[in-house]
N, CA and C atoms as an extended XYZ file, in Angstrom:
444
Properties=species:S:1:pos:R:3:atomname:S:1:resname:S:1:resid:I:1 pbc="F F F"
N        37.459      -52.735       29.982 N   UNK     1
C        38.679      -52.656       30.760 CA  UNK     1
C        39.872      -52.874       29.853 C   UNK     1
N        41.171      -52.304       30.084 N   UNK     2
C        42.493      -52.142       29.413 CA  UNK     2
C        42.912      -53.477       29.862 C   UNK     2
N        43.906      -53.981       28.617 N   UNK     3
C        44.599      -55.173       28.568 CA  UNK     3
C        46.137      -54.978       29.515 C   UNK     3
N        46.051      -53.867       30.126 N   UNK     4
C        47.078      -53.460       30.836 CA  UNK     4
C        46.215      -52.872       32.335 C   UNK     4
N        46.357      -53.490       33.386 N   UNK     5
C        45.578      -52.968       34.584 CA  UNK     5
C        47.060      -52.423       35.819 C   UNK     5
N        46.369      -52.110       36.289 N   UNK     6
C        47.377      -50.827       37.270 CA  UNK     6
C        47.638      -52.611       38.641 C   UNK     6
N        48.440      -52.763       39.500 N   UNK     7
C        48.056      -53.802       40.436 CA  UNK     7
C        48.327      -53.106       41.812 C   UNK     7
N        48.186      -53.066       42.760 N   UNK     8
C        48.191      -52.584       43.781 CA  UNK     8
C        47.678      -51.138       43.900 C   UNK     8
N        47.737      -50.496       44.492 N   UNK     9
C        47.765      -48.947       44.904 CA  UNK     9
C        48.917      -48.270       44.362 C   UNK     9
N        50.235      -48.881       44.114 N   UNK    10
C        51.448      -48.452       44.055 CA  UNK    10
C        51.592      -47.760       42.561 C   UNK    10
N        51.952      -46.967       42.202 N   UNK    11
C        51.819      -46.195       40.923 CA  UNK    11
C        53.522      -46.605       40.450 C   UNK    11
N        53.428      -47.746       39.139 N   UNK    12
C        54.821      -47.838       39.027 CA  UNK    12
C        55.034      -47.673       37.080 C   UNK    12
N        54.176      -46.967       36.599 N   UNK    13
C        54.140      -46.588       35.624 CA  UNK    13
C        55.591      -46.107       35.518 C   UNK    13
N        55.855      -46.254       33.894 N   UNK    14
C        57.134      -45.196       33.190 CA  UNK    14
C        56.599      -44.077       32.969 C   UNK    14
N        57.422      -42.721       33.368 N   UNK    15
C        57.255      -41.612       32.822 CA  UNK    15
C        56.964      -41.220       31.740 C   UNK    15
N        55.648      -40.261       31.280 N   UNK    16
C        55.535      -40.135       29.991 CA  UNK    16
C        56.415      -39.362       29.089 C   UNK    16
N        57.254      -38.731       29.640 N   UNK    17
C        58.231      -38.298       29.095 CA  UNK    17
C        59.095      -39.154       28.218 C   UNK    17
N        59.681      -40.253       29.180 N   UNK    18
C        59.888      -41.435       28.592 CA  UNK    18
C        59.520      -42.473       27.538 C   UNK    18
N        58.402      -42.195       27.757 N   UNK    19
C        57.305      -42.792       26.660 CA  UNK    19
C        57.708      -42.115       25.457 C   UNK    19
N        57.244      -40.801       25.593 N   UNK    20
C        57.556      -39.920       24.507 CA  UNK    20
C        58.645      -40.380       23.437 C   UNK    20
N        59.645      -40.254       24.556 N   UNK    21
C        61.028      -40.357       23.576 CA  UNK    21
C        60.611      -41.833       22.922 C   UNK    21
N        60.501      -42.661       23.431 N   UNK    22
C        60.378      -44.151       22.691 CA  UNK    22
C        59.044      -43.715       21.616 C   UNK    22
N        58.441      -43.180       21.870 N   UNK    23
C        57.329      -43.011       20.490 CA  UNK    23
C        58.110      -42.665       19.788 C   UNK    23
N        58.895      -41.639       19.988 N   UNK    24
C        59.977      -40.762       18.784 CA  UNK    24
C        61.156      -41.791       18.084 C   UNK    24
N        61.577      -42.622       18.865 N   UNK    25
C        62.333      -43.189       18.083 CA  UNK    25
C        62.034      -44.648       17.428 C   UNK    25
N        60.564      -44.936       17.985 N   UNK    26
C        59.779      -46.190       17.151 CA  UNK    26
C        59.088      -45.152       15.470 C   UNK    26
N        58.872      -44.107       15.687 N   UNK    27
C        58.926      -43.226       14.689 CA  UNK    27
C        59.841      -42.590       13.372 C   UNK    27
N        60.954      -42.858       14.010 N   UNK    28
C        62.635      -43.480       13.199 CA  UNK    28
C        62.126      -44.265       12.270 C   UNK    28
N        61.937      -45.751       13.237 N   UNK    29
C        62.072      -47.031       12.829 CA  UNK    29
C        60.728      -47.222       11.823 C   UNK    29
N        59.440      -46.413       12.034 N   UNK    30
C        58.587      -46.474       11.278 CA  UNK    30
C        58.557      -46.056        9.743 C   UNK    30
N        59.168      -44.538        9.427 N   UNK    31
C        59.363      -44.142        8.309 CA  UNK    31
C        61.075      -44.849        7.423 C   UNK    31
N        61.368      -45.281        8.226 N   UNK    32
C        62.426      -46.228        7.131 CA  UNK    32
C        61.778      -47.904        7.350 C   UNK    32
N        60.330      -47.908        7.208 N   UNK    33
C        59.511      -49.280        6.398 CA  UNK    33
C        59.599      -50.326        7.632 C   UNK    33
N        59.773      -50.015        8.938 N   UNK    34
C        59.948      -51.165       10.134 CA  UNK    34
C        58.655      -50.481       11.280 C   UNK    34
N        57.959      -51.682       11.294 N   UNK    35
C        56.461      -51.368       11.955 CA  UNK    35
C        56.908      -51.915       13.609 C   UNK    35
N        57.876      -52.299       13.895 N   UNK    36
C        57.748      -53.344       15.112 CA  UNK    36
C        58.015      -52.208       16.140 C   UNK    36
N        58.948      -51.348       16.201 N   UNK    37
C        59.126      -50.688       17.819 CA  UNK    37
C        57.431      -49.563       17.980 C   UNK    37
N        56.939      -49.418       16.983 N   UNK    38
C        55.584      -48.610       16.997 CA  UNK    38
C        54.479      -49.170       17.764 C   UNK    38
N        54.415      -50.353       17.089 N   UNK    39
C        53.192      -51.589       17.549 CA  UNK    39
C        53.585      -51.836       18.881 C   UNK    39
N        55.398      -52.266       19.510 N   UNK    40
C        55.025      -52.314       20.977 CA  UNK    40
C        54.506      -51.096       21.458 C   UNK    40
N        54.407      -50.059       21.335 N   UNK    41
C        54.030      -48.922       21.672 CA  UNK    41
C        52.622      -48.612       21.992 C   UNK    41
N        52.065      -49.601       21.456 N   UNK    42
C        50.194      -49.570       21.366 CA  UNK    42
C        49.782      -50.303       22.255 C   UNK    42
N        48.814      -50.035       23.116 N   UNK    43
C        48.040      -50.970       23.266 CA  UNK    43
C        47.120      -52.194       22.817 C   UNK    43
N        47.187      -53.304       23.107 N   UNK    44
C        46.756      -54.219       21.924 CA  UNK    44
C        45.215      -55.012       22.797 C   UNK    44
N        44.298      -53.502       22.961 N   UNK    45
C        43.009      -53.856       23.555 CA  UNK    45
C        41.763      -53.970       22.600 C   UNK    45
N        40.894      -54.007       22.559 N   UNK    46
C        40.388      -54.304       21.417 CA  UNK    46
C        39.780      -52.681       21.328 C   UNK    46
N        39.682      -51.337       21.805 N   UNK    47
C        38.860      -50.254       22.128 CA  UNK    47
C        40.042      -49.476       21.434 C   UNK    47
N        41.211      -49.905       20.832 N   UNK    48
C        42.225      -48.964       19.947 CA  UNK    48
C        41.686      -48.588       18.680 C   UNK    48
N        42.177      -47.398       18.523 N   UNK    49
C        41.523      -46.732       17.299 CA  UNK    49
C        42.370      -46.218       16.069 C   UNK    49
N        42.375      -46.031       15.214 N   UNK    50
C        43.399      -45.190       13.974 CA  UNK    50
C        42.764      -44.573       12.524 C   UNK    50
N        42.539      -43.085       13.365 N   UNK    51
C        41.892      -42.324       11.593 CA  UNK    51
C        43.330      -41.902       11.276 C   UNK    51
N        43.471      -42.529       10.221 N   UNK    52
C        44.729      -42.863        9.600 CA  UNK    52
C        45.386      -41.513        8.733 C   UNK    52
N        46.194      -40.753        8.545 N   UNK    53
C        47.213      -40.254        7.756 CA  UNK    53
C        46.611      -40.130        6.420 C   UNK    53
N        46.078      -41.156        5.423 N   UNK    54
C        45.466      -41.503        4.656 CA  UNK    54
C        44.229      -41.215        4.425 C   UNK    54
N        43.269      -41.088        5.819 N   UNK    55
C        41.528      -40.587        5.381 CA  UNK    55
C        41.116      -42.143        5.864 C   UNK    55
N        41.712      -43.790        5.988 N   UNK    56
C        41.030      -44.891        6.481 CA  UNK    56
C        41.051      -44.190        8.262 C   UNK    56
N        39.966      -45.410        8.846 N   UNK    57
C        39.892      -45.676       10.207 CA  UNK    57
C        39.869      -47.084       10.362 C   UNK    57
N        40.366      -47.266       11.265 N   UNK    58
C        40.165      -48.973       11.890 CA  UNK    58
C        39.721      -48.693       13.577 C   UNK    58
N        39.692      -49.780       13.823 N   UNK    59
C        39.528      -50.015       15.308 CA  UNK    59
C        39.691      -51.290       16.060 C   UNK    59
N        40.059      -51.555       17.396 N   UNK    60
C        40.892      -53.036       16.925 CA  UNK    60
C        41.706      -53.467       17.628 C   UNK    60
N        42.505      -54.009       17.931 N   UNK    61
C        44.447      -54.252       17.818 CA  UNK    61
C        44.762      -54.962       16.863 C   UNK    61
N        43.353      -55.610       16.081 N   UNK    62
C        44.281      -56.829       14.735 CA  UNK    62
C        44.228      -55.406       13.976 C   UNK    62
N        43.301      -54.734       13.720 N   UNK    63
C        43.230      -53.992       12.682 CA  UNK    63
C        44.302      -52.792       12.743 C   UNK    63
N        44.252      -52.297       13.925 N   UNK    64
C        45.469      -51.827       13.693 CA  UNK    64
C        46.810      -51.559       13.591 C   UNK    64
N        46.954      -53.119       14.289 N   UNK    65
C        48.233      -53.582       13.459 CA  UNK    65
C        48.501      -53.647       12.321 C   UNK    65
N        47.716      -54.394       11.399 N   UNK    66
C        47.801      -54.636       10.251 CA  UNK    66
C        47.839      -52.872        9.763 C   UNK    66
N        47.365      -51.731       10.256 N   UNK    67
C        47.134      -50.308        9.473 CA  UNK    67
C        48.457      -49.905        9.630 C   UNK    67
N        48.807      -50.144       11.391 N   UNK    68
C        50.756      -49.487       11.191 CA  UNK    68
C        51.312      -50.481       10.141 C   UNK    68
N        51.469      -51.548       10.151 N   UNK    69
C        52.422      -52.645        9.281 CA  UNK    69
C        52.429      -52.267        7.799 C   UNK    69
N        50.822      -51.762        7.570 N   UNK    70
C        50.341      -51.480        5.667 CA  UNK    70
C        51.114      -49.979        6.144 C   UNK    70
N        51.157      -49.082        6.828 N   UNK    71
C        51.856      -47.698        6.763 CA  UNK    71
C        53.112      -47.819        6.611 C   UNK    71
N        53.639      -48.498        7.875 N   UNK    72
C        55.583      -48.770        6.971 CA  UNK    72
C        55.608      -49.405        6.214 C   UNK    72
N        54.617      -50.227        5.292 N   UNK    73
C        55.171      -50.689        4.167 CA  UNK    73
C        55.071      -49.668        3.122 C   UNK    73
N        54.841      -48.665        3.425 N   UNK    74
C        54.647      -47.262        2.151 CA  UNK    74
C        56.118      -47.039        1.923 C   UNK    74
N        57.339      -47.224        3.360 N   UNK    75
C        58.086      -46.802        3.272 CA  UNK    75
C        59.486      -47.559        2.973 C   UNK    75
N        60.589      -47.111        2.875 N   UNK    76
C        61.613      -48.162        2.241 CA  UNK    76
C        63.105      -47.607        3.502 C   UNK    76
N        64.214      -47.928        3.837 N   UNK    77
C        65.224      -47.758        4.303 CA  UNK    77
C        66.502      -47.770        2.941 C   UNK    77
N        67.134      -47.144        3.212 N   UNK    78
C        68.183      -46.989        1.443 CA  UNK    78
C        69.096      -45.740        2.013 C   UNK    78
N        70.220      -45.216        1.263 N   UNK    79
C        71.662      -45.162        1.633 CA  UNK    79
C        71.082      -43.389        2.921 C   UNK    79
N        69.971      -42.627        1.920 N   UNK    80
C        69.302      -41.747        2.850 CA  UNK    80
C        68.006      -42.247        3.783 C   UNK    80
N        68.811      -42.155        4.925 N   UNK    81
C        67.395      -42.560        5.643 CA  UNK    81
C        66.093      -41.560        6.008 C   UNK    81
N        65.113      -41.783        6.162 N   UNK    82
C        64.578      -41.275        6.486 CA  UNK    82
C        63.941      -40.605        8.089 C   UNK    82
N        63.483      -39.638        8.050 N   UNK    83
C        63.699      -38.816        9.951 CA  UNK    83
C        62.054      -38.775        9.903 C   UNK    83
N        61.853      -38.101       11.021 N   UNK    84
C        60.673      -37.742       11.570 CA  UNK    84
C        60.803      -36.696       12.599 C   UNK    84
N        60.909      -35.549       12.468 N   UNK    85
C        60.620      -34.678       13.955 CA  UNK    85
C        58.997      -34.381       14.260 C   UNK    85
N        59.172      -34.113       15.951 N   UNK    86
C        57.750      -34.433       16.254 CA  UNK    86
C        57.877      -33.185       17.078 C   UNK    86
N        56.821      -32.055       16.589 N   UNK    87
C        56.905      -30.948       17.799 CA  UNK    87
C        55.875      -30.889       18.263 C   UNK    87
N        55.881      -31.401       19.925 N   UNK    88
C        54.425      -31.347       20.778 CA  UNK    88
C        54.107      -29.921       20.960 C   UNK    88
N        53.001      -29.678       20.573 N   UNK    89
C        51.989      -28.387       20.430 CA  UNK    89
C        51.497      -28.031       22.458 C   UNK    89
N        50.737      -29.312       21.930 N   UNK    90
C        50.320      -29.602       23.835 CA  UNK    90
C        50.241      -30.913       24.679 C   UNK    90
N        50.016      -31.182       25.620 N   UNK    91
C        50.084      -32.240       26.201 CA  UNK    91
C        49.174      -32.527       27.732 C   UNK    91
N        48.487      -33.081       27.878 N   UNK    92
C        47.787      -33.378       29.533 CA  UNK    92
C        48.279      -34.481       30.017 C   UNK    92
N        47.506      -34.752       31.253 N   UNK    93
C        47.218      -36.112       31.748 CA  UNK    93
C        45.767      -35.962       32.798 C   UNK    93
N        45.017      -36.291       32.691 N   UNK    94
C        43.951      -36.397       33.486 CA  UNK    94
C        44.205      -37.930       34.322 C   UNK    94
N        43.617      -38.407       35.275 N   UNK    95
C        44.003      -39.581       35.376 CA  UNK    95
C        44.868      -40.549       34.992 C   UNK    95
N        44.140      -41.559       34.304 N   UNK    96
C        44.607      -42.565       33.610 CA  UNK    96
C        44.704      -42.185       32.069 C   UNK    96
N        45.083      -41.545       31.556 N   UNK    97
C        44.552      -40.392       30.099 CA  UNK    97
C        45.554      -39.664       30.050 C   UNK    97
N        46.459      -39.822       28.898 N   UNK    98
C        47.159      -38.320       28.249 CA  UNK    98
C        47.389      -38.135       27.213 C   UNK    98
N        47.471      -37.214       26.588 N   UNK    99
C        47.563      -36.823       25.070 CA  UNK    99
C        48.757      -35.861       24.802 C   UNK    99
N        49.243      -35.944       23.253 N   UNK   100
C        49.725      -35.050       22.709 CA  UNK   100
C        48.946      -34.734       21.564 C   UNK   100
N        49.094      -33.109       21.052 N   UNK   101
C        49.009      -32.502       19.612 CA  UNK   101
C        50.330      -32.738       19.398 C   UNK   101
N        50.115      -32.610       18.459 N   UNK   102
C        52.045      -32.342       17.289 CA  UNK   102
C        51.959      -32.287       16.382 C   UNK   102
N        52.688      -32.116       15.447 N   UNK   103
C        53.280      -31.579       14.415 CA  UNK   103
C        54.287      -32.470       13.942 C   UNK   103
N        54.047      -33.734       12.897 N   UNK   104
C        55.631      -34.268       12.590 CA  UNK   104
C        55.597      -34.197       11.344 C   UNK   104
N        57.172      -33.893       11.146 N   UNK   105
C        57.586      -33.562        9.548 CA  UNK   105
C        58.635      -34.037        9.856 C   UNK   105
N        59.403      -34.151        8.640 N   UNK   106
C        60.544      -34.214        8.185 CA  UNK   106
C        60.716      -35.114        6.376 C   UNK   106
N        61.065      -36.369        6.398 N   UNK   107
C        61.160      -37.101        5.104 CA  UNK   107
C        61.633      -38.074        5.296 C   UNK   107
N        60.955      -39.155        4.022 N   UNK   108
C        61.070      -39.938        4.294 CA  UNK   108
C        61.630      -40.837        2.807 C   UNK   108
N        61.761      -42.293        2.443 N   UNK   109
C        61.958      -42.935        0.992 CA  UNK   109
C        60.634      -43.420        1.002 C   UNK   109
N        59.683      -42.955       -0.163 N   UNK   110
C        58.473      -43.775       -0.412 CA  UNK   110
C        58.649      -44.617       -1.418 C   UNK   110
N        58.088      -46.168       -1.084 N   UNK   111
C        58.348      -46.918       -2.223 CA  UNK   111
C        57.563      -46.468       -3.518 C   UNK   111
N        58.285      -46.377       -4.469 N   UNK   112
C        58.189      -46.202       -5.904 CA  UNK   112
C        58.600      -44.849       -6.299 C   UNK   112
N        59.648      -44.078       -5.319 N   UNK   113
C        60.220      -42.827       -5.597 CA  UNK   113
C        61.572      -42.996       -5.523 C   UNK   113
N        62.713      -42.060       -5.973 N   UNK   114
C        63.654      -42.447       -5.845 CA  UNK   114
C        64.318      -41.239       -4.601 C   UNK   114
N        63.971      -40.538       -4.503 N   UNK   115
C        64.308      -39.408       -3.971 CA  UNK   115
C        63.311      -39.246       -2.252 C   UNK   115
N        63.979      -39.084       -1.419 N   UNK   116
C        62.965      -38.822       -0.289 CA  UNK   116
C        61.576      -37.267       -0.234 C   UNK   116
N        60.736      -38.290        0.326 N   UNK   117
C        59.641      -36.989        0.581 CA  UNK   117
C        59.226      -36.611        1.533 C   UNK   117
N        58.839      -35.603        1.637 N   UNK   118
C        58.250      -34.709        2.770 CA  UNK   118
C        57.212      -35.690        3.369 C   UNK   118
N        57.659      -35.569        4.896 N   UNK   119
C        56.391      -36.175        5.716 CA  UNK   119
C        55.428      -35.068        6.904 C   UNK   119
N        54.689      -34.760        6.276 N   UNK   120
C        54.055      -33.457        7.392 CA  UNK   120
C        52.521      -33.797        7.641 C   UNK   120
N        52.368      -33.970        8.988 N   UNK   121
C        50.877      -34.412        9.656 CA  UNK   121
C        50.746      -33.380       11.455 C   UNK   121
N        49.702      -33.226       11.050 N   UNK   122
C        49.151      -33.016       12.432 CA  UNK   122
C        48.708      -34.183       13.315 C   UNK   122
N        48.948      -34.162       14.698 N   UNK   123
C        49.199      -35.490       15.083 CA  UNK   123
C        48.538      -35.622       16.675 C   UNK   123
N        47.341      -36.126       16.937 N   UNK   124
C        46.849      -36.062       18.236 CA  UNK   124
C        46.817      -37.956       18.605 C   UNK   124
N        47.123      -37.862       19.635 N   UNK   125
C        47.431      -39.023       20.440 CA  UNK   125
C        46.905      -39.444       21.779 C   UNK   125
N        46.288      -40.583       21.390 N   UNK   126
C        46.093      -40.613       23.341 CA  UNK   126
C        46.459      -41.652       23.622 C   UNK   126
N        46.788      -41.666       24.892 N   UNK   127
C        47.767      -42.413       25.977 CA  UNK   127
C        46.733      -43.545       27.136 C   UNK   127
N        46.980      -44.178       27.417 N   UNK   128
C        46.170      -45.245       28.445 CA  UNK   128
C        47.320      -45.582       29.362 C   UNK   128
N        47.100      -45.302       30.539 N   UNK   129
C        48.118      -45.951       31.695 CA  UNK   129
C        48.225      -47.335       31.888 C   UNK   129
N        49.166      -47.949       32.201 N   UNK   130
C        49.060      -49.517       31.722 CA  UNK   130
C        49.319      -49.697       33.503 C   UNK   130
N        49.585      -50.888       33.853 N   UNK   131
C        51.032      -51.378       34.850 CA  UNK   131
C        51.652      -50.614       35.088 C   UNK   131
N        52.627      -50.699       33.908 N   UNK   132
C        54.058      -50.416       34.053 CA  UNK   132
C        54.292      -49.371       33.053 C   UNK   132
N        53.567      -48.688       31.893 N   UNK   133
C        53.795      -47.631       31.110 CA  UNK   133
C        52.971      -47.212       30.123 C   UNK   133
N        52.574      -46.145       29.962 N   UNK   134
C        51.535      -45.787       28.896 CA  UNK   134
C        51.335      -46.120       27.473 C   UNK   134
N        49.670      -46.847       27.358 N   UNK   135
C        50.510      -47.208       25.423 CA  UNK   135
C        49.584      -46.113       24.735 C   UNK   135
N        49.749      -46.376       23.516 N   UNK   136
C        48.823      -45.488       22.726 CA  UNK   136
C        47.810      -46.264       22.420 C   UNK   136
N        46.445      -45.791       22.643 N   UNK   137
C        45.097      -46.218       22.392 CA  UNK   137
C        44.277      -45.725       21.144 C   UNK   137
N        44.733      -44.319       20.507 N   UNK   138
C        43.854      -43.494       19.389 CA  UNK   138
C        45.127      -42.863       18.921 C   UNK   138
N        45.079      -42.602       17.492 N   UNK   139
C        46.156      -41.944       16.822 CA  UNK   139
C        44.872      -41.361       15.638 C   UNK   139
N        44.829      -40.016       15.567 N   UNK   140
C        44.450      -39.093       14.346 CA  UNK   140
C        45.545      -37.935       14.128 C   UNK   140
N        45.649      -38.801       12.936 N   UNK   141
C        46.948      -37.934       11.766 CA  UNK   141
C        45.759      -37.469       10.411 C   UNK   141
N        46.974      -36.548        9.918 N   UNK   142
C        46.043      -35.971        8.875 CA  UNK   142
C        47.104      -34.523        8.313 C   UNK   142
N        47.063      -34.681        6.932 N   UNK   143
C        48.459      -34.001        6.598 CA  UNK   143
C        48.091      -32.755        6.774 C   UNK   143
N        49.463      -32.240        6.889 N   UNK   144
C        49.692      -30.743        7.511 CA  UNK   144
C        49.660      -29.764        5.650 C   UNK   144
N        48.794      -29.250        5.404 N   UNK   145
C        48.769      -28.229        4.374 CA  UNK   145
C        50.125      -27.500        4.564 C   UNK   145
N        51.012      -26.975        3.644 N   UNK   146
C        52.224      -25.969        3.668 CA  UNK   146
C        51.473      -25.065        3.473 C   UNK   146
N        51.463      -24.157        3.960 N   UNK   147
C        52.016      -22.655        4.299 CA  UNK   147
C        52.214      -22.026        3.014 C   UNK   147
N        51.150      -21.037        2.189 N   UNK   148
C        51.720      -20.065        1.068 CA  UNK   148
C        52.250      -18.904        1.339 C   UNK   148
């Protein structure tokens, strides 16, 4: 069972739309080296998952905290900040269940570069209905090859 349970009959969830946007802009806050608006974003049940960007997996909520926290620490904030656009491919909801594909790129400051770099991943997500708003339960990233 989810560390977030529904209470009554009454459906008073946030819109995932809503959600969305707050993933997008804890996604800001992630690639300029700040892990905190991401992590509220998660569910912190122990059945969370992360095949990581990198090729690791965890599973968890300690573990994958500690995997977002070790991911923005790749990254740095400095006079160019760094972006993230996220283009949803597709999206459901079955029940209690929804997902996105996507696509995020843009750039970012990696520590030990001086210059920002390209951030490009394919990006599937799933969603768990809480209470009051959907968190993320599974994140598989995995970089996006360019295009010859």
């Amino acid at each position: 069972m989810s560390d977030e349970s529904k209470s009554g009959g009454e459906d008073v969830t946030e819109p995932l739309d809503q959600v969305l946007d707050r993933v997008l802009a804890a996604a800001q806050q992630f690639v300029r080296g700040d892990s905190k608006g991401i992590k509220e974003r998660w569910s912190h049940a122990d059945d969370v998952s992360i095949f990581g960007g990198g090729g690791g997996h965890v599973r968890g909520w300690e573990q994958v905290r500690q995997s977002l926290e070790g991911g923005a620490g790749l990254f740095r904030d400095g006079q160019v900040s760094g972006h993230v656009e996220v283009d949803i491919i597709a999206r459901g909801t079955s029940g209690d269940l929804s997902y996105t594909v996507a696509v995020e790129h843009g750039e970012a400051l990696v520590r030990g570069h001086a210059e920002p770099r390209p951030v490009m991943l394919r990006v599937t997500q799933i969603y768990r209905r809480g209470a009051d708003t959907w968190k993320i339960i599974h994140r598989h990233a995995d970089a996006l090859a360019a295009r010859a």
